mmCIF file of N, CA and C in Angstrom:
data_model
loop_
_atom_site.group_PDB
_atom_site.id
_atom_site.type_symbol
_atom_site.label_atom_id
_atom_site.label_comp_id
_atom_site.label_asym_id
_atom_site.label_seq_id
_atom_site.Cartn_x
_atom_site.Cartn_y
_atom_site.Cartn_z
ATOM 1 N N PHE A 1 -49.304 280.365 -65.940
ATOM 2 C CA PHE A 1 -48.155 280.108 -65.221
ATOM 3 C C PHE A 1 -47.135 279.549 -66.024
ATOM 4 N N LEU A 2 -45.763 279.869 -65.749
ATOM 5 C CA LEU A 2 -44.639 279.342 -66.372
ATOM 6 C C LEU A 2 -43.632 278.918 -65.503
ATOM 7 N N SER A 3 -43.188 277.599 -65.463
ATOM 8 C CA SER A 3 -41.994 277.015 -64.757
ATOM 9 C C SER A 3 -41.025 276.901 -65.809
ATOM 10 N N GLN A 4 -39.666 277.120 -65.460
ATOM 11 C CA GLN A 4 -38.646 277.062 -66.326
ATOM 12 C C GLN A 4 -37.404 276.680 -65.717
ATOM 13 N N GLY A 5 -36.528 276.281 -66.340
ATOM 14 C CA GLY A 5 -35.159 276.039 -66.042
ATOM 15 C C GLY A 5 -34.130 275.936 -67.191
ATOM 16 N N GLY A 6 -32.971 276.223 -67.121
ATOM 17 C CA GLY A 6 -32.041 275.982 -68.119
ATOM 18 C C GLY A 6 -30.651 276.120 -67.756
ATOM 19 N N ALA A 7 -29.554 276.265 -68.755
ATOM 20 C CA ALA A 7 -28.266 276.314 -68.496
ATOM 21 C C ALA A 7 -27.476 277.005 -69.816
ATOM 22 N N GLY A 8 -26.458 277.668 -69.451
ATOM 23 C CA GLY A 8 -25.689 278.267 -70.670
ATOM 24 C C GLY A 8 -24.331 278.249 -70.456
ATOM 25 N N ILE A 9 -23.508 278.647 -71.587
ATOM 26 C CA ILE A 9 -22.218 278.529 -71.533
ATOM 27 C C ILE A 9 -21.782 279.801 -72.372
ATOM 28 N N GLN A 10 -20.843 280.506 -72.128
ATOM 29 C CA GLN A 10 -20.206 281.547 -72.791
ATOM 30 C C GLN A 10 -18.821 281.146 -73.131
ATOM 31 N N TYR A 11 -18.362 281.163 -74.367
ATOM 32 C CA TYR A 11 -17.193 280.768 -74.753
ATOM 33 C C TYR A 11 -16.355 281.996 -75.520
ATOM 34 N N PHE A 12 -15.397 282.490 -74.660
ATOM 35 C CA PHE A 12 -14.500 283.669 -75.161
ATOM 36 C C PHE A 12 -13.720 283.263 -76.122
ATOM 37 N N PHE A 13 -13.598 283.667 -77.384
ATOM 38 C CA PHE A 13 -12.602 283.323 -78.339
ATOM 39 C C PHE A 13 -11.673 284.581 -78.382
ATOM 40 N N ARG A 14 -12.062 285.736 -77.942
ATOM 41 C CA ARG A 14 -11.114 286.812 -77.781
ATOM 42 C C ARG A 14 -11.590 287.683 -76.643
ATOM 43 N N PRO A 15 -10.573 288.548 -76.090
ATOM 44 C CA PRO A 15 -10.986 289.288 -74.982
ATOM 45 C C PRO A 15 -12.323 290.251 -75.474
ATOM 46 N N GLN A 16 -13.363 290.250 -74.596
ATOM 47 C CA GLN A 16 -14.506 291.074 -74.824
ATOM 48 C C GLN A 16 -15.439 290.431 -75.920
ATOM 49 N N ARG A 17 -15.095 289.292 -76.530
ATOM 50 C CA ARG A 17 -15.853 288.606 -77.638
ATOM 51 C C ARG A 17 -16.115 287.202 -77.291
ATOM 52 N N ALA A 18 -17.439 286.944 -77.141
ATOM 53 C CA ALA A 18 -17.934 285.445 -76.764
ATOM 54 C C ALA A 18 -19.103 284.992 -77.566
ATOM 55 N N LEU A 19 -19.018 283.679 -77.625
ATOM 56 C CA LEU A 19 -20.236 283.002 -78.209
ATOM 57 C C LEU A 19 -21.076 282.507 -77.089
ATOM 58 N N LEU A 20 -22.310 282.602 -77.217
ATOM 59 C CA LEU A 20 -23.331 282.260 -76.025
ATOM 60 C C LEU A 20 -24.148 281.074 -76.658
ATOM 61 N N PHE A 21 -24.196 279.952 -75.840
ATOM 62 C CA PHE A 21 -24.998 278.916 -75.904
ATOM 63 C C PHE A 21 -25.897 278.621 -74.999
ATOM 64 N N GLU A 22 -27.383 278.686 -74.856
ATOM 65 C CA GLU A 22 -28.209 278.404 -73.868
ATOM 66 C C GLU A 22 -29.196 277.353 -74.219
ATOM 67 N N TYR A 23 -29.722 276.494 -73.231
ATOM 68 C CA TYR A 23 -30.889 275.610 -73.336
ATOM 69 C C TYR A 23 -31.766 275.946 -72.283
ATOM 70 N N ARG A 24 -33.137 275.966 -72.524
ATOM 71 C CA ARG A 24 -34.103 276.325 -71.602
ATOM 72 C C ARG A 24 -35.169 275.195 -71.784
ATOM 73 N N TYR A 25 -35.647 274.675 -70.885
ATOM 74 C CA TYR A 25 -36.954 273.661 -70.562
ATOM 75 C C TYR A 25 -38.090 274.616 -69.896
ATOM 76 N N PHE A 26 -39.227 274.641 -70.601
ATOM 77 C CA PHE A 26 -40.359 275.340 -69.811
ATOM 78 C C PHE A 26 -41.717 274.554 -69.912
ATOM 79 N N HIS A 27 -42.464 274.752 -68.741
ATOM 80 C CA HIS A 27 -43.780 274.296 -68.737
ATOM 81 C C HIS A 27 -44.935 275.349 -68.542
ATOM 82 N N MET A 28 -45.532 275.387 -69.538
ATOM 83 C CA MET A 28 -46.758 276.559 -69.371
ATOM 84 C C MET A 28 -48.358 275.706 -69.289
ATOM 85 N N SER A 29 -48.896 276.571 -68.245
ATOM 86 C CA SER A 29 -50.319 276.169 -68.245
ATOM 87 C C SER A 29 -51.062 277.186 -67.443
ATOM 88 N N ASN A 30 -52.516 277.108 -67.298
ATOM 89 C CA ASN A 30 -53.197 278.000 -66.543
ATOM 90 C C ASN A 30 -53.085 277.752 -65.064
ATOM 91 N N GLY A 31 -52.298 276.815 -64.560
ATOM 92 C CA GLY A 31 -52.166 276.430 -63.032
ATOM 93 C C GLY A 31 -53.489 275.921 -62.490
ATOM 94 N N GLY A 32 -54.243 275.197 -63.126
ATOM 95 C CA GLY A 32 -55.459 274.683 -62.704
ATOM 96 C C GLY A 32 -56.562 275.586 -62.476
ATOM 97 N N LEU A 33 -56.579 276.915 -62.705
ATOM 98 C CA LEU A 33 -57.473 277.828 -62.430
ATOM 99 C C LEU A 33 -58.775 277.746 -63.149
ATOM 100 N N ARG A 34 -58.774 276.855 -64.220
ATOM 101 C CA ARG A 34 -60.024 276.799 -65.249
ATOM 102 C C ARG A 34 -59.755 275.495 -66.026
ATOM 103 N N GLU A 35 -60.872 274.749 -66.272
ATOM 104 C CA GLU A 35 -60.742 273.660 -67.152
ATOM 105 C C GLU A 35 -61.220 273.939 -68.517
ATOM 106 N N PRO A 36 -60.648 273.443 -69.548
ATOM 107 C CA PRO A 36 -59.555 272.259 -69.557
ATOM 108 C C PRO A 36 -58.003 273.071 -69.271
ATOM 109 N N ASN A 37 -57.251 272.287 -68.785
ATOM 110 C CA ASN A 37 -55.956 272.995 -68.548
ATOM 111 C C ASN A 37 -55.010 271.974 -69.176
ATOM 112 N N PRO A 38 -54.881 272.048 -70.564
ATOM 113 C CA PRO A 38 -53.941 271.150 -71.141
ATOM 114 C C PRO A 38 -52.487 271.421 -70.916
ATOM 115 N N GLY A 39 -51.994 272.537 -70.869
ATOM 116 C CA GLY A 39 -50.596 272.900 -70.570
ATOM 117 C C GLY A 39 -49.878 272.363 -71.856
ATOM 118 N N PHE A 40 -48.553 272.794 -71.719
ATOM 119 C CA PHE A 40 -47.564 272.248 -72.654
ATOM 120 C C PHE A 40 -46.211 272.536 -72.231
ATOM 121 N N ASN A 41 -45.344 271.530 -72.791
ATOM 122 C CA ASN A 41 -44.001 271.731 -72.385
ATOM 123 C C ASN A 41 -43.006 271.880 -73.683
ATOM 124 N N GLY A 42 -42.191 272.796 -73.544
ATOM 125 C CA GLY A 42 -41.275 273.149 -74.661
ATOM 126 C C GLY A 42 -39.790 273.344 -74.339
ATOM 127 N N SER A 43 -38.937 273.349 -75.261
ATOM 128 C CA SER A 43 -37.523 273.426 -75.163
ATOM 129 C C SER A 43 -37.198 274.743 -76.069
ATOM 130 N N MET A 44 -36.037 275.436 -75.699
ATOM 131 C CA MET A 44 -35.502 276.589 -76.419
ATOM 132 C C MET A 44 -33.949 276.381 -76.545
ATOM 133 N N LEU A 45 -33.546 276.586 -77.656
ATOM 134 C CA LEU A 45 -32.071 276.584 -77.721
ATOM 135 C C LEU A 45 -31.639 278.024 -78.391
ATOM 136 N N THR A 46 -30.682 278.744 -77.595
ATOM 137 C CA THR A 46 -30.278 280.159 -78.052
ATOM 138 C C THR A 46 -28.939 280.260 -78.413
ATOM 139 N N VAL A 47 -28.536 280.852 -79.448
ATOM 140 C CA VAL A 47 -27.215 280.822 -79.856
ATOM 141 C C VAL A 47 -27.027 282.456 -80.015
ATOM 142 N N GLY A 48 -25.960 282.891 -79.334
ATOM 143 C CA GLY A 48 -25.783 284.344 -79.528
ATOM 144 C C GLY A 48 -24.377 284.888 -79.383
ATOM 145 N N PHE A 49 -24.143 285.975 -79.719
ATOM 146 C CA PHE A 49 -22.838 286.652 -79.808
ATOM 147 C C PHE A 49 -22.802 287.791 -78.765
ATOM 148 N N CYS A 50 -21.767 287.851 -77.946
ATOM 149 C CA CYS A 50 -21.740 288.925 -76.789
ATOM 150 C C CYS A 50 -20.365 289.689 -77.306
ATOM 151 N N TRP A 51 -20.667 291.155 -77.417
ATOM 152 C CA TRP A 51 -19.665 292.087 -77.821
ATOM 153 C C TRP A 51 -19.561 292.969 -76.701
ATOM 154 N N LEU A 52 -18.630 292.600 -75.763
ATOM 155 C CA LEU A 52 -18.442 293.259 -74.393
ATOM 156 C C LEU A 52 -17.527 294.534 -74.604
ATOM 157 N N GLN A 53 -17.974 295.573 -73.824
ATOM 158 C CA GLN A 53 -17.117 296.753 -73.837
ATOM 159 C C GLN A 53 -16.130 296.905 -72.680
ATOM 160 N N ARG A 54 -15.136 297.516 -72.630
ATOM 161 C CA ARG A 54 -14.202 297.710 -71.249
ATOM 162 C C ARG A 54 -15.026 298.469 -70.484
ATOM 163 N N PRO A 55 -15.169 298.012 -68.959
ATOM 164 C CA PRO A 55 -15.855 298.921 -68.171
ATOM 165 C C PRO A 55 -14.957 300.140 -67.652
ATOM 166 N N HIS A 56 -15.565 301.171 -67.696
ATOM 167 C CA HIS A 56 -14.885 302.422 -67.366
ATOM 168 C C HIS A 56 -14.857 302.388 -65.725
ATOM 169 N N ALA A 57 -13.746 302.926 -65.227
ATOM 170 C CA ALA A 57 -13.556 302.900 -63.736
ATOM 171 C C ALA A 57 -13.333 304.297 -63.394
ATOM 172 N N PRO A 58 -14.376 305.072 -63.374
ATOM 173 C CA PRO A 58 -14.208 306.583 -62.950
ATOM 174 C C PRO A 58 -13.599 306.712 -61.433
ATOM 175 N N VAL A 59 -13.944 305.921 -60.761
ATOM 176 C CA VAL A 59 -13.309 305.902 -59.238
ATOM 177 C C VAL A 59 -11.725 305.784 -59.373
ATOM 178 N N LEU A 60 -11.351 304.829 -60.030
ATOM 179 C CA LEU A 60 -9.991 304.552 -60.189
ATOM 180 C C LEU A 60 -9.341 305.602 -60.975
ATOM 181 N N ALA A 61 -9.857 306.221 -61.857
ATOM 182 C CA ALA A 61 -9.210 307.227 -62.741
ATOM 183 C C ALA A 61 -9.050 308.497 -61.708
ATOM 184 N N ALA A 62 -10.285 308.702 -60.895
ATOM 185 C CA ALA A 62 -10.075 310.006 -59.972
ATOM 186 C C ALA A 62 -9.153 309.758 -59.141
ATOM 187 N N ALA A 63 -8.949 308.570 -58.436
ATOM 188 C CA ALA A 63 -7.872 308.114 -57.568
ATOM 189 C C ALA A 63 -6.445 308.523 -58.111
ATOM 190 N N HIS A 64 -6.315 308.054 -59.333
ATOM 191 C CA HIS A 64 -4.936 308.111 -60.026
ATOM 192 C C HIS A 64 -4.647 309.759 -60.286
ATOM 193 N N HIS A 65 -5.720 310.433 -60.510
ATOM 194 C CA HIS A 65 -5.527 311.900 -60.795
ATOM 195 C C HIS A 65 -5.152 312.623 -59.489
ATOM 196 N N SER A 66 -5.801 312.204 -58.400
ATOM 197 C CA SER A 66 -5.555 312.817 -57.049
ATOM 198 C C SER A 66 -4.225 312.582 -56.648
ATOM 199 N N LEU A 67 -3.727 311.288 -56.757
ATOM 200 C CA LEU A 67 -2.542 310.893 -56.372
ATOM 201 C C LEU A 67 -1.382 311.664 -57.085
ATOM 202 N N PHE A 68 -1.556 311.908 -58.414
ATOM 203 C CA PHE A 68 -0.845 312.513 -59.303
ATOM 204 C C PHE A 68 -0.451 314.018 -58.719
ATOM 205 N N ARG A 69 -1.713 314.642 -58.463
ATOM 206 C CA ARG A 69 -1.572 315.869 -57.920
ATOM 207 C C ARG A 69 -0.873 316.042 -56.581
ATOM 208 N N ILE A 70 -1.016 315.012 -55.773
ATOM 209 C CA ILE A 70 -0.369 315.109 -54.527
ATOM 210 C C ILE A 70 1.168 314.998 -54.661
ATOM 211 N N PHE A 71 1.650 314.070 -55.502
ATOM 212 C CA PHE A 71 3.182 313.889 -55.681
ATOM 213 C C PHE A 71 3.515 315.099 -56.607
ATOM 214 N N HIS A 72 2.758 315.650 -57.611
ATOM 215 C CA HIS A 72 3.140 316.758 -58.426
ATOM 216 C C HIS A 72 3.338 317.972 -57.398
ATOM 217 N N LEU A 73 2.665 318.378 -56.340
ATOM 218 C CA LEU A 73 2.732 319.474 -55.657
ATOM 219 C C LEU A 73 3.985 319.440 -54.679
ATOM 220 N N ARG A 74 4.500 318.392 -54.347
ATOM 221 C CA ARG A 74 5.673 318.285 -53.375
ATOM 222 C C ARG A 74 6.859 318.397 -54.076
#
């Protein structure tokens, strides 16, 4: 069994570019199903880099093209 909790922060230093910092605490054991059950506690620190891409909006693009056709036909 694994119980865990944590928190994290994303720091955007540019649009679509971010540094990621996370901390996680966890406890792992066999849940008392069998003896011995020593269990252990641990901590984990994560540092990462996020490279986000711009989301594509096909619905908005389709709406724009259909409005263009409506105004173009008139």
